[in-house]
Amino acid sequence: MRMTALPRVDPAQLMELLSVSLAAYYGDFTLAAASESLTASQGKTLSVLRRGPASMSALATTLTCDASNMTGIVDRLEKRGLVQREPSPSDRRVKNVVLTSEGKRVIDVIRGKMHHTLDGLDRLDEQERTTLYALLERVFVAQPATARP
Amino acid sequence: MRMTALPRVDPAQLMELLSVSLAAYYGDFTLAAASESLTASQGKTLSVLRRGPASMSALATTLTCDASNMTGIVDRLEKRGLVQREPSPSDRRVKNVVLTSEGKRVIDVIRGKMHHTLDGLDRLDEQERTTLYALLERVFVAQPATARP
DNA sequence: TATTGTTATACTCTATAACTATA
DNA sequence: TATAGTTATAGAGTATAACAATA
């Protein structure tokens, strides 16, 4: 990847491109989820659970919505056999939501149908993908400097 | 930016990180929009219009939703004085939606309140921002090879 | 004939408030 | 007292189908 002779980019331009990029990703995801008869929120819930089980309130936090919304979303996913509620062994108030094997299959199908994004990533070589990964991790995942070790 | 000695990343890992990054950006945006009493869809509409006027159907395409949805969304934004419908001079079926100065002000306020994302971008130096910009453009904006010049 | 925007409808998402069970 | 999850409610988002006006 050429590291010099690129026009300089200010933070506002980068914010604008992030807005465009994430709209493209989100649209791609929404259409792929719809092709499996899932709403965007249902698809996002499966995406989160793909990383492992989560309580109802943890799901709400990750999806940036009120906890009361999760009841209906998980109800519908459970009715379709894509997720399952399980009681927490350590806290009887908590319900852990886990992906079923069918749920795992469906979210993987959805990811595989995100052709716009997958084609875009195909335009990068391995080193570029590694660089993009490291930069996104710094921006969106890295802990602030005040985090304790 | 260190370009060597990073662990190699396969496309599936990158898709997963894109999913996490999108959720972080989207959550940041949703909370910022809510602080201005706007829904995520209303905020996204203002974001699109910040790039220039767009017809109702063009908005629907960009937001990946049916055209019939735009009527209500634009109605509510227009009622608050954030956008305006204007007849197209060239096609009497078309209505162009334009941002008012107040709408421009509000979407800029929302962008300025996206602290999680802005802080994340602050962790990058100028060269890293330039690299991220170029990579995102390649993945999400670049035209496929079949595009005509 | 096809497209643009709107309306009507049914379902889903969303935040708020109030509730029960548990910590 | 505080937290986890649910329910009830009202407003907003969503796709589908049907429509009038225009191309």
PDB file of N, CA and C in Angstrom, chain A residues 36-85:
ATOM      1  N   GLU A  36     -33.271 -13.361   4.260  1.00  0.00           N
ATOM      2  CA  GLU A  36     -33.542 -14.476   5.166  1.00  0.00           C
ATOM      3  C   GLU A  36     -34.754 -14.165   6.050  1.00  0.00           C
ATOM      4  N   SER A  37     -35.571 -13.197   5.609  1.00  0.00           N
ATOM      5  CA  SER A  37     -36.786 -12.811   6.341  1.00  0.00           C
ATOM      6  C   SER A  37     -36.510 -12.363   7.770  1.00  0.00           C
ATOM      7  N   LEU A  38     -35.397 -11.650   7.951  1.00  0.00           N
ATOM      8  CA  LEU A  38     -35.091 -11.081   9.262  1.00  0.00           C
ATOM      9  C   LEU A  38     -35.016  -9.559   9.155  1.00  0.00           C
ATOM     10  N   THR A  39     -35.451  -8.862  10.207  1.00  0.00           N
ATOM     11  CA  THR A  39     -35.273  -7.415  10.248  1.00  0.00           C
ATOM     12  C   THR A  39     -33.822  -7.111  10.604  1.00  0.00           C
ATOM     13  N   ALA A  40     -33.435  -5.849  10.416  1.00  0.00           N
ATOM     14  CA  ALA A  40     -32.066  -5.447  10.734  1.00  0.00           C
ATOM     15  C   ALA A  40     -31.770  -5.688  12.214  1.00  0.00           C
ATOM     16  N   SER A  41     -32.716  -5.367  13.075  1.00  0.00           N
ATOM     17  CA  SER A  41     -32.483  -5.548  14.512  1.00  0.00           C
ATOM     18  C   SER A  41     -32.337  -7.015  14.877  1.00  0.00           C
ATOM     19  N   GLN A  42     -33.128  -7.867  14.252  1.00  0.00           N
ATOM     20  CA  GLN A  42     -33.009  -9.307  14.504  1.00  0.00           C
ATOM     21  C   GLN A  42     -31.641  -9.793  14.023  1.00  0.00           C
ATOM     22  N   GLY A  43     -31.232  -9.351  12.838  1.00  0.00           N
ATOM     23  CA  GLY A  43     -29.929  -9.744  12.306  1.00  0.00           C
ATOM     24  C   GLY A  43     -28.782  -9.275  13.185  1.00  0.00           C
ATOM     25  N   LYS A  44     -28.886  -8.029  13.660  1.00  0.00           N
ATOM     26  CA  LYS A  44     -27.829  -7.505  14.526  1.00  0.00           C
ATOM     27  C   LYS A  44     -27.744  -8.317  15.814  1.00  0.00           C
ATOM     28  N   THR A  45     -28.900  -8.725  16.327  1.00  0.00           N
ATOM     29  CA  THR A  45     -28.905  -9.532  17.551  1.00  0.00           C
ATOM     30  C   THR A  45     -28.168 -10.855  17.320  1.00  0.00           C
ATOM     31  N   LEU A  46     -28.430 -11.499  16.191  1.00  0.00           N
ATOM     32  CA  LEU A  46     -27.709 -12.734  15.873  1.00  0.00           C
ATOM     33  C   LEU A  46     -26.209 -12.470  15.755  1.00  0.00           C
ATOM     34  N   SER A  47     -25.844 -11.345  15.139  1.00  0.00           N
ATOM     35  CA  SER A  47     -24.425 -10.991  14.990  1.00  0.00           C
ATOM     36  C   SER A  47     -23.737 -10.898  16.348  1.00  0.00           C
ATOM     37  N   VAL A  48     -24.410 -10.260  17.287  1.00  0.00           N
ATOM     38  CA  VAL A  48     -23.822 -10.110  18.628  1.00  0.00           C
ATOM     39  C   VAL A  48     -23.680 -11.477  19.293  1.00  0.00           C
ATOM     40  N   LEU A  49     -24.726 -12.293  19.175  1.00  0.00           N
ATOM     41  CA  LEU A  49     -24.727 -13.599  19.855  1.00  0.00           C
ATOM     42  C   LEU A  49     -23.734 -14.571  19.216  1.00  0.00           C
ATOM     43  N   ARG A  50     -23.325 -14.278  17.982  1.00  0.00           N
ATOM     44  CA  ARG A  50     -22.319 -15.111  17.327  1.00  0.00           C
ATOM     45  C   ARG A  50     -21.002 -15.092  18.104  1.00  0.00           C
ATOM     46  N   ARG A  51     -20.788 -14.008  18.860  1.00  0.00           N
ATOM     47  CA  ARG A  51     -19.562 -13.895  19.668  1.00  0.00           C
ATOM     48  C   ARG A  51     -19.690 -14.669  20.974  1.00  0.00           C
ATOM     49  N   GLY A  52     -20.911 -15.124  21.298  1.00  0.00           N
ATOM     50  CA  GLY A  52     -21.119 -15.854  22.543  1.00  0.00           C
ATOM     51  C   GLY A  52     -22.411 -15.430  23.203  1.00  0.00           C
ATOM     52  N   PRO A  53     -22.878 -16.207  24.206  1.00  0.00           N
ATOM     53  CA  PRO A  53     -24.129 -15.894  24.898  1.00  0.00           C
ATOM     54  C   PRO A  53     -24.068 -14.520  25.549  1.00  0.00           C
ATOM     55  N   ALA A  54     -25.241 -13.919  25.731  1.00  0.00           N
ATOM     56  CA  ALA A  54     -25.321 -12.608  26.384  1.00  0.00           C
ATOM     57  C   ALA A  54     -26.653 -12.501  27.092  1.00  0.00           C
ATOM     58  N   SER A  55     -26.670 -11.780  28.208  1.00  0.00           N
ATOM     59  CA  SER A  55     -27.923 -11.544  28.920  1.00  0.00           C
ATOM     60  C   SER A  55     -28.769 -10.554  28.138  1.00  0.00           C
ATOM     61  N   MET A  56     -30.035 -10.490  28.469  1.00  0.00           N
ATOM     62  CA  MET A  56     -30.947  -9.549  27.815  1.00  0.00           C
ATOM     63  C   MET A  56     -30.429  -8.119  27.941  1.00  0.00           C
ATOM     64  N   SER A  57     -29.989  -7.736  29.125  1.00  0.00           N
ATOM     65  CA  SER A  57     -29.554  -6.350  29.320  1.00  0.00           C
ATOM     66  C   SER A  57     -28.234  -6.079  28.592  1.00  0.00           C
ATOM     67  N   ALA A  58     -27.361  -7.093  28.533  1.00  0.00           N
ATOM     68  CA  ALA A  58     -26.109  -6.913  27.791  1.00  0.00           C
ATOM     69  C   ALA A  58     -26.396  -6.724  26.303  1.00  0.00           C
ATOM     70  N   LEU A  59     -27.371  -7.486  25.792  1.00  0.00           N
ATOM     71  CA  LEU A  59     -27.778  -7.316  24.393  1.00  0.00           C
ATOM     72  C   LEU A  59     -28.267  -5.896  24.146  1.00  0.00           C
ATOM     73  N   ALA A  60     -29.122  -5.414  25.054  1.00  0.00           N
ATOM     74  CA  ALA A  60     -29.676  -4.064  24.887  1.00  0.00           C
ATOM     75  C   ALA A  60     -28.552  -3.028  24.868  1.00  0.00           C
ATOM     76  N   THR A  61     -27.582  -3.191  25.751  1.00  0.00           N
ATOM     77  CA  THR A  61     -26.462  -2.247  25.789  1.00  0.00           C
ATOM     78  C   THR A  61     -25.696  -2.269  24.477  1.00  0.00           C
ATOM     79  N   THR A  62     -25.392  -3.469  23.979  1.00  0.00           N
ATOM     80  CA  THR A  62     -24.617  -3.576  22.744  1.00  0.00           C
ATOM     81  C   THR A  62     -25.392  -3.026  21.551  1.00  0.00           C
ATOM     82  N   LEU A  63     -26.711  -3.251  21.541  1.00  0.00           N
ATOM     83  CA  LEU A  63     -27.519  -2.777  20.420  1.00  0.00           C
ATOM     84  C   LEU A  63     -27.966  -1.328  20.604  1.00  0.00           C
ATOM     85  N   THR A  64     -27.571  -0.707  21.704  1.00  0.00           N
ATOM     86  CA  THR A  64     -27.925   0.691  21.982  1.00  0.00           C
ATOM     87  C   THR A  64     -29.434   0.893  21.931  1.00  0.00           C
ATOM     88  N   CYS A  65     -30.141   0.064  22.686  1.00  0.00           N
ATOM     89  CA  CYS A  65     -31.587   0.280  22.793  1.00  0.00           C
ATOM     90  C   CYS A  65     -32.014  -0.052  24.218  1.00  0.00           C
ATOM     91  N   ASP A  66     -33.242   0.308  24.553  1.00  0.00           N
ATOM     92  CA  ASP A  66     -33.735   0.035  25.894  1.00  0.00           C
ATOM     93  C   ASP A  66     -33.933  -1.471  26.094  1.00  0.00           C
ATOM     94  N   ALA A  67     -33.714  -1.931  27.335  1.00  0.00           N
ATOM     95  CA  ALA A  67     -33.808  -3.364  27.624  1.00  0.00           C
ATOM     96  C   ALA A  67     -35.199  -3.910  27.293  1.00  0.00           C
ATOM     97  N   SER A  68     -36.220  -3.089  27.436  1.00  0.00           N
ATOM     98  CA  SER A  68     -37.587  -3.570  27.177  1.00  0.00           C
ATOM     99  C   SER A  68     -37.775  -3.992  25.722  1.00  0.00           C
ATOM    100  N   ASN A  69     -36.972  -3.434  24.820  1.00  0.00           N
ATOM    101  CA  ASN A  69     -37.107  -3.811  23.409  1.00  0.00           C
ATOM    102  C   ASN A  69     -36.641  -5.226  23.141  1.00  0.00           C
ATOM    103  N   MET A  70     -35.689  -5.689  23.927  1.00  0.00           N
ATOM    104  CA  MET A  70     -35.100  -6.993  23.654  1.00  0.00           C
ATOM    105  C   MET A  70     -36.122  -8.122  23.835  1.00  0.00           C
ATOM    106  N   THR A  71     -37.079  -7.908  24.722  1.00  0.00           N
ATOM    107  CA  THR A  71     -38.059  -8.968  24.964  1.00  0.00           C
ATOM    108  C   THR A  71     -38.729  -9.407  23.666  1.00  0.00           C
ATOM    109  N   GLY A  72     -39.262  -8.440  22.914  1.00  0.00           N
ATOM    110  CA  GLY A  72     -39.952  -8.771  21.675  1.00  0.00           C
ATOM    111  C   GLY A  72     -39.018  -9.323  20.616  1.00  0.00           C
ATOM    112  N   ILE A  73     -37.832  -8.729  20.503  1.00  0.00           N
ATOM    113  CA  ILE A  73     -36.884  -9.174  19.471  1.00  0.00           C
ATOM    114  C   ILE A  73     -36.461 -10.617  19.739  1.00  0.00           C
ATOM    115  N   VAL A  74     -36.117 -10.911  20.981  1.00  0.00           N
ATOM    116  CA  VAL A  74     -35.696 -12.278  21.323  1.00  0.00           C
ATOM    117  C   VAL A  74     -36.888 -13.239  21.243  1.00  0.00           C
ATOM    118  N   ASP A  75     -38.081 -12.773  21.630  1.00  0.00           N
ATOM    119  CA  ASP A  75     -39.284 -13.611  21.476  1.00  0.00           C
ATOM    120  C   ASP A  75     -39.410 -14.119  20.043  1.00  0.00           C
ATOM    121  N   ARG A  76     -39.281 -13.196  19.085  1.00  0.00           N
ATOM    122  CA  ARG A  76     -39.477 -13.578  17.671  1.00  0.00           C
ATOM    123  C   ARG A  76     -38.358 -14.491  17.181  1.00  0.00           C
ATOM    124  N   LEU A  77     -37.131 -14.206  17.608  1.00  0.00           N
ATOM    125  CA  LEU A  77     -36.017 -15.079  17.204  1.00  0.00           C
ATOM    126  C   LEU A  77     -36.177 -16.464  17.821  1.00  0.00           C
ATOM    127  N   GLU A  78     -36.671 -16.503  19.059  1.00  0.00           N
ATOM    128  CA  GLU A  78     -36.836 -17.783  19.731  1.00  0.00           C
ATOM    129  C   GLU A  78     -37.952 -18.590  19.067  1.00  0.00           C
ATOM    130  N   LYS A  79     -39.028 -17.872  18.669  1.00  0.00           N
ATOM    131  CA  LYS A  79     -40.142 -18.546  17.991  1.00  0.00           C
ATOM    132  C   LYS A  79     -39.675 -19.217  16.703  1.00  0.00           C
ATOM    133  N   ARG A  80     -38.659 -18.633  16.071  1.00  0.00           N
ATOM    134  CA  ARG A  80     -38.136 -19.209  14.828  1.00  0.00           C
ATOM    135  C   ARG A  80     -37.016 -20.213  15.069  1.00  0.00           C
ATOM    136  N   GLY A  81     -36.697 -20.431  16.337  1.00  0.00           N
ATOM    137  CA  GLY A  81     -35.684 -21.428  16.664  1.00  0.00           C
ATOM    138  C   GLY A  81     -34.261 -20.977  16.421  1.00  0.00           C
ATOM    139  N   LEU A  82     -34.036 -19.666  16.360  1.00  0.00           N
ATOM    140  CA  LEU A  82     -32.686 -19.160  16.070  1.00  0.00           C
ATOM    141  C   LEU A  82     -31.892 -18.874  17.340  1.00  0.00           C
ATOM    142  N   VAL A  83     -32.591 -18.629  18.441  1.00  0.00           N
ATOM    143  CA  VAL A  83     -31.934 -18.400  19.728  1.00  0.00           C
ATOM    144  C   VAL A  83     -32.718 -19.120  20.814  1.00  0.00           C
ATOM    145  N   GLN A  84     -32.113 -19.163  22.002  1.00  0.00           N
ATOM    146  CA  GLN A  84     -32.745 -19.835  23.128  1.00  0.00           C
ATOM    147  C   GLN A  84     -32.443 -19.068  24.408  1.00  0.00           C
ATOM    148  N   ARG A  85     -33.467 -18.923  25.270  1.00  0.00           N
ATOM    149  CA  ARG A  85     -33.229 -18.308  26.577  1.00  0.00           C
ATOM    150  C   ARG A  85     -32.816 -19.400  27.554  1.00  0.00           C
TER     151      ARG A  85
END
